[in-house]
Structures are given as C-alpha cells and as structure tokens.
Short mmCIF file of C-alpha atoms in Angstrom, two decimals:
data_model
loop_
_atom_site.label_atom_id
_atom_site.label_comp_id
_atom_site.label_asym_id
_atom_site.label_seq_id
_atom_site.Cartn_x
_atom_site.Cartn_y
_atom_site.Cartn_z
CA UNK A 430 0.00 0.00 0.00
CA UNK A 431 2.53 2.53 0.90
CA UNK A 432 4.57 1.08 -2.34
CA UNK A 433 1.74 2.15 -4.39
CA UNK A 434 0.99 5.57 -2.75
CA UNK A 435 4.65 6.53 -2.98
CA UNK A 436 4.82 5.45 -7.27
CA UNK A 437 1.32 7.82 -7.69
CA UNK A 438 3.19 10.19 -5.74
CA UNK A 439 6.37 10.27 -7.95
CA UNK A 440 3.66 9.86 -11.42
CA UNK A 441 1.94 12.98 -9.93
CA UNK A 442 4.93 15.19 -9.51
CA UNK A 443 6.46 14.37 -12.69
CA UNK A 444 2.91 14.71 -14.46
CA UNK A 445 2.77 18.10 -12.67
CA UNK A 446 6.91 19.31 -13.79
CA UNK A 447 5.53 18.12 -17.42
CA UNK A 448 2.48 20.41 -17.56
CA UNK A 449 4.32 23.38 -16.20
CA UNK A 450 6.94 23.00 -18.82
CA UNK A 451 4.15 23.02 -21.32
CA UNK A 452 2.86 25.59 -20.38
CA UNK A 453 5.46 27.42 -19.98
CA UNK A 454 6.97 26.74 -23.73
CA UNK A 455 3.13 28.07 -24.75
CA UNK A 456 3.17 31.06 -23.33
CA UNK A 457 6.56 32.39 -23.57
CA UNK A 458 6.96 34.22 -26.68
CA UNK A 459 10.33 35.07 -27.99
CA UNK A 460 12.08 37.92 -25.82
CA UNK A 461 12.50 41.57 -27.79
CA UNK A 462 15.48 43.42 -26.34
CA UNK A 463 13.91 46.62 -27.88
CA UNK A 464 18.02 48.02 -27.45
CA UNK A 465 19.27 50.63 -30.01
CA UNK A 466 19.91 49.46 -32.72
CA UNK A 467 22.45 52.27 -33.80
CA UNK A 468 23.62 53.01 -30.11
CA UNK A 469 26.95 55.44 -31.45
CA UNK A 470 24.61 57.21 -34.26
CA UNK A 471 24.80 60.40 -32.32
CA UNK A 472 27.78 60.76 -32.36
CA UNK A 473 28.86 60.13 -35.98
CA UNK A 474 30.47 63.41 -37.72
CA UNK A 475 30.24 62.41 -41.08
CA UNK A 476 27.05 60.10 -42.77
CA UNK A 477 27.73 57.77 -45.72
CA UNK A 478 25.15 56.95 -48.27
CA UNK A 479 25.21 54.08 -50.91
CA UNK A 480 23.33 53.72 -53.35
CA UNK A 481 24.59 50.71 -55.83
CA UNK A 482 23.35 52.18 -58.71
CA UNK A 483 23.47 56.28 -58.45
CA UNK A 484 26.52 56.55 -56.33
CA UNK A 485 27.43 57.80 -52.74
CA UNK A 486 26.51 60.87 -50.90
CA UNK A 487 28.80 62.08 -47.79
CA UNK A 488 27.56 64.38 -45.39
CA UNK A 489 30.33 65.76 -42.78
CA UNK A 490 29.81 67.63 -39.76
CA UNK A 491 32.17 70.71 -39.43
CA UNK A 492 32.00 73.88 -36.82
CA UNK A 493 27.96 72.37 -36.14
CA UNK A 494 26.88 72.68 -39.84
CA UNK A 495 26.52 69.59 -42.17
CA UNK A 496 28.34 69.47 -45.83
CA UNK A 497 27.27 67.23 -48.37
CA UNK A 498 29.43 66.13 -51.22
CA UNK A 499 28.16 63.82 -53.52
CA UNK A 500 29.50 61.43 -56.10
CA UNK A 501 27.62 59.55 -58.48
CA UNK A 502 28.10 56.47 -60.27
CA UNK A 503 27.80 56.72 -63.99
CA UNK A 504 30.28 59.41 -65.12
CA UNK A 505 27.91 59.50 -68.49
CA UNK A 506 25.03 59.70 -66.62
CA UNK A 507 23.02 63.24 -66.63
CA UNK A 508 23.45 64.88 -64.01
CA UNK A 509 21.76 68.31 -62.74
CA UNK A 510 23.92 71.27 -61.97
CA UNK A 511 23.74 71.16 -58.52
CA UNK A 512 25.13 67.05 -58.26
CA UNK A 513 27.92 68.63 -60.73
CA UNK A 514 28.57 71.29 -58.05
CA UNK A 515 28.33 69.08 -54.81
CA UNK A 516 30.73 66.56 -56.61
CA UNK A 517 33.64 69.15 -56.96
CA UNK A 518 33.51 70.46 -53.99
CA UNK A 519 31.50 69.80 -50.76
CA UNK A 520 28.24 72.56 -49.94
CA UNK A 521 26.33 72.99 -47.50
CA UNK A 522 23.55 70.47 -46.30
CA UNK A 523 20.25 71.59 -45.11
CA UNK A 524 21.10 71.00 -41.35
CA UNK A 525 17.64 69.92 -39.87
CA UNK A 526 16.92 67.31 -42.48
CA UNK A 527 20.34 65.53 -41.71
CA UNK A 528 19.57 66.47 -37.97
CA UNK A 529 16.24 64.47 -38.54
CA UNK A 530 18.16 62.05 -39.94
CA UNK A 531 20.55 61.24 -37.25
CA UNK A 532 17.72 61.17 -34.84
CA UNK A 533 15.66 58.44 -36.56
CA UNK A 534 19.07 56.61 -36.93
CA UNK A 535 18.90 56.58 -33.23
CA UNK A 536 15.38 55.71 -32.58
CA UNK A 537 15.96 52.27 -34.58
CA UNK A 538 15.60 49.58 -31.88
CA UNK A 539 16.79 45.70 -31.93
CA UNK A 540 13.22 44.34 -32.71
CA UNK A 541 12.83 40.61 -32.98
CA UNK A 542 14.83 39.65 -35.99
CA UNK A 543 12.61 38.49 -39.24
CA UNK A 544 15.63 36.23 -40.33
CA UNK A 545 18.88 35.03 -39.78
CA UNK A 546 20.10 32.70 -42.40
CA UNK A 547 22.52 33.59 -45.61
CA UNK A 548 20.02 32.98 -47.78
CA UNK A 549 17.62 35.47 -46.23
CA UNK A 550 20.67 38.09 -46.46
CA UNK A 551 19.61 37.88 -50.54
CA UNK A 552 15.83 37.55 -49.70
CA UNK A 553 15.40 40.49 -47.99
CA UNK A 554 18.18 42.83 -49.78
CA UNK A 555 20.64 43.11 -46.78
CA UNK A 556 23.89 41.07 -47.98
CA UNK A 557 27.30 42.69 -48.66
CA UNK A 558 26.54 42.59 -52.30
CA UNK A 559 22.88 43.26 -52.46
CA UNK A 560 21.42 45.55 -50.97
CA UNK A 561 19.06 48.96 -51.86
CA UNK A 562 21.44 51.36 -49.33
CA UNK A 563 23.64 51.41 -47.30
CA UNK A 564 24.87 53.62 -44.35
CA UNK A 565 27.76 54.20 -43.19
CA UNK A 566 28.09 55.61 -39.81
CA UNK A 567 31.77 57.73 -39.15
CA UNK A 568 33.50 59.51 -36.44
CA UNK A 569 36.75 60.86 -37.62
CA UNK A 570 38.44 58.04 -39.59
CA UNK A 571 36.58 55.25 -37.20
CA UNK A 572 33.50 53.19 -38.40
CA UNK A 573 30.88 53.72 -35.82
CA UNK A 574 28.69 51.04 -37.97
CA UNK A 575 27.65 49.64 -41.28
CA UNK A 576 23.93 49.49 -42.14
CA UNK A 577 22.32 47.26 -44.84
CA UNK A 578 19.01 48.76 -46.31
CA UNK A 579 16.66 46.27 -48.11
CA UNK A 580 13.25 45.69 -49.25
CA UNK A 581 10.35 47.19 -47.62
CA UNK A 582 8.04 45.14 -45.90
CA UNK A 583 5.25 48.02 -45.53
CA UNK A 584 5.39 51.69 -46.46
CA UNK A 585 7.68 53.54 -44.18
CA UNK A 586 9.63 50.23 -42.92
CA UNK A 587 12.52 48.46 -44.86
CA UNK A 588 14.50 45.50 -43.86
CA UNK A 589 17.73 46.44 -42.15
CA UNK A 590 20.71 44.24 -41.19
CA UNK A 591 24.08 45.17 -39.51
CA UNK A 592 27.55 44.49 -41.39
CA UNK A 593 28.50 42.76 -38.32
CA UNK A 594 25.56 40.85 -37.31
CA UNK A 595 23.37 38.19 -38.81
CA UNK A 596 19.82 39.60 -37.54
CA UNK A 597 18.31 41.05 -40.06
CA UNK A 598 15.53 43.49 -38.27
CA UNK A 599 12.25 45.39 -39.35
CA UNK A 600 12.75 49.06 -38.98
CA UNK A 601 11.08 52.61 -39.49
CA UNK A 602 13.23 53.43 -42.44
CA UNK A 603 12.47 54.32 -45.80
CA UNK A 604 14.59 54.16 -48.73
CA UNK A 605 13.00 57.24 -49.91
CA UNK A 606 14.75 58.59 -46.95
CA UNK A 607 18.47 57.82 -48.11
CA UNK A 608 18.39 59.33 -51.18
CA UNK A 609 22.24 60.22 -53.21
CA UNK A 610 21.67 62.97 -55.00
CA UNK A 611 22.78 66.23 -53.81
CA UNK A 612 19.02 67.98 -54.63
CA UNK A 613 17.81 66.04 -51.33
CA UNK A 614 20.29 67.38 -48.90
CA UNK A 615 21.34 70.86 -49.93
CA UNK A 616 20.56 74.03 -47.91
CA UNK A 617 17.76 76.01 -49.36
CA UNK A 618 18.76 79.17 -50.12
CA UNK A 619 18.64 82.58 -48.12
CA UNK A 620 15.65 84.01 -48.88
CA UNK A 621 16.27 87.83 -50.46
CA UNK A 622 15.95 90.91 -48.54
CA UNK A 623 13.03 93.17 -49.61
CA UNK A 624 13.68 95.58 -51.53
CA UNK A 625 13.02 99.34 -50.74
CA UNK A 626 9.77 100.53 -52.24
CA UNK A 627 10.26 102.11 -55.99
CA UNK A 628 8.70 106.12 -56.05
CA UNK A 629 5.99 105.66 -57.98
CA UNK A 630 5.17 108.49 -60.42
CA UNK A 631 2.63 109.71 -58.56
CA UNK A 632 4.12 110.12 -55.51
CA UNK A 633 6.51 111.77 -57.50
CA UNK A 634 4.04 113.99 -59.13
CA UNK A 635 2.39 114.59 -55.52
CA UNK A 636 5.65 115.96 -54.06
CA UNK A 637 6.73 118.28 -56.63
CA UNK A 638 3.20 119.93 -56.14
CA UNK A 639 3.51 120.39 -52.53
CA UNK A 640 6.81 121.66 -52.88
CA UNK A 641 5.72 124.48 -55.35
CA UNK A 642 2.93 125.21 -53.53
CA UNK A 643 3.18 128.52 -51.58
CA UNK A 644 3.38 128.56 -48.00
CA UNK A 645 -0.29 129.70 -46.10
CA UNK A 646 1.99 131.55 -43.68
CA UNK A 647 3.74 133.55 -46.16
CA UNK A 648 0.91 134.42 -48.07
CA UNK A 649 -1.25 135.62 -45.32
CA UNK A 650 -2.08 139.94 -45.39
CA UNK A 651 -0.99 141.88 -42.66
CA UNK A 652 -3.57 142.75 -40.43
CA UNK A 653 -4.16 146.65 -41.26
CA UNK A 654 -4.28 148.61 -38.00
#
C-alpha cells in the first residue's frame, strides 16, 4: 500500500513538472530586447550613403553645420547642376533634415529579428553585395557602424541588417529617406531681402506739387491797423 501511494506520488509530480513545462513553452513568446539598434549614431560626424546604382553621398559635420558632397556612379550619366557642383567640392547640407536624420538613426531599436540565415541576407536585400542602401556611420576616420538597407516590408519600414551581425531586423526606415543625390540634402537658399519701395510716379508727381505750392503763412495779409 505505501509502495503504491509513494509510485502515484512520484507519477503525480512528474505529471505536474511536465504540464508546467508546457505551459510554460506556450506562453513564452520570444524575448524583444527593444536596445538601439544604432547606439553610437549620435555621435557620428560624417554620414555615408550608398546607393549601388546612383553613387554615394557624404555628409560631414564641421563647426555644427553639415556638408554634403556627392558622387555619383555613372560618369555618363546626366546629371543636374547642382550634383555637378556638390561633386567638386563639398556645400552645404540643409542642417535639420540631416539632424532628422541622425535622430531616426537613433530611434531604430533591436526588434525581434525576421531572419537570420545567408540565404535570407539575398531575400530580404541586406547582404554585402545586395542591398538597396547602405549607411555608413563615421567619427573621424573610425566606423561607428555599417547598415544594410533592403526591401520594404510596408510603407515607411525596410528590412535592415548590420555588417557585423546576422539579424536582419524590421525598422522605421524608408529608402526614400536615403536618397544620393545632392538635390535632397542641400541648404535652401537665403531668402532675399526686400527691396526698398520704388517712387511711384505719382508720388513723384504729388511731391513736386507740394513743394511748389506757396506757403499759407507767407501768403497771409498783414492785419491793417
């Protein structure tokens, strides 16, 4: 008797162990870190961005104002003036939009990865050599990090993977966003001073008149006593 009670005992306890271990594989869903993704993006001084079939654009950070010099691709391929400009020599960047920039750079977080395999790499358009942009992350002649752009799964969102990792994560990122060409990222310019109101001829007309005119004061008789 106490044989028995002591086996449904031990069948009890391990029937127990086995349900909570169910359970517990049910219920637990895979863990999102939810960490930045691009941790150092603040403090990058110069922004790198690839575009595999129009070129590169850099934008450099120098005495707190961005520069932009881009470079494009096809040397036969048309090119507006300002890309011809921005490729000899670097300009000035429209400082809020690659402020912006840098700050959505930072908000990426480490979501739960979509993939993780090679193949996916290809899939998604986040290998070494595929891949719709790619950023490039500097402080002085140190890489802060290496950013793979690919497809979008959803307006807004693309596919991102790091050069060093194999995650490859679902982010608020548009390619849209990354554009190459110097048109996107050059300072608008200085709006003109207004100019000082012409004389019309009228007013013209109007002053001449009271200037001729004779003073009331000088024309007034004196009072006969």
């Amino acid at each position: 008797m106490n044989r028995s009670i002591k086996l449904l005992s031990i069948a009890l306890v391990a029937q127990l162990i086995l349900t909570g271990v169910v359970w517990s594989m049910q219920t637990s869903g895979p863990v999102v870190s939810n960490d930045p993704l691009l941790p150092q993006a603040g403090k990058a001084d110069q922004i790198v961005l690839i575009d595999p079939e129009d070129g590169q654009l850099t934008l450099s950070l120098k005495d707190d104002n961005w520069f932009l010099k881009a470079e494009p691709k096809k040397a036969d391929k048309a090119r507006d003036s300002s890309d011809t400009a921005a490729a000899d020599k670097p300009v000035k960047a429209n400082k809020s939009k690659v402020e912006a920039l840098v700050a959505q750079l930072s908000g990426l977080k480490r979501s739960f990865p979509v993939a993780r395999t090679p193949d996916a790499r290809a899939r998604f358009k986040v290998a070494d050599d595929t891949y719709r942009r790619k950023v490039v992350l500097k402080q002085g002649d140190d890489t802060l990090a290496t950013l793979f752009v690919g497809n979008s799964p959803s307006m807004g969102e693309s596919n991102v993977r790091l050069s060093d990792d194999d995650a490859i994560y679902r982010a608020a990122l548009a390619e849209y966003q990354l554009g190459v060409t110097a048109a996107n990222w050059k300072a608008p310019k200085p709006k003109p001073k207004p100019k000082a109101k012409a004389e019309t001829k009228t007013d013209a007309k109007a002053a001449d008149t009271k200037a001729a005119a004779p003073d009331a004061s000088s024309t007034k008789e004196p009072a006969q006593g």
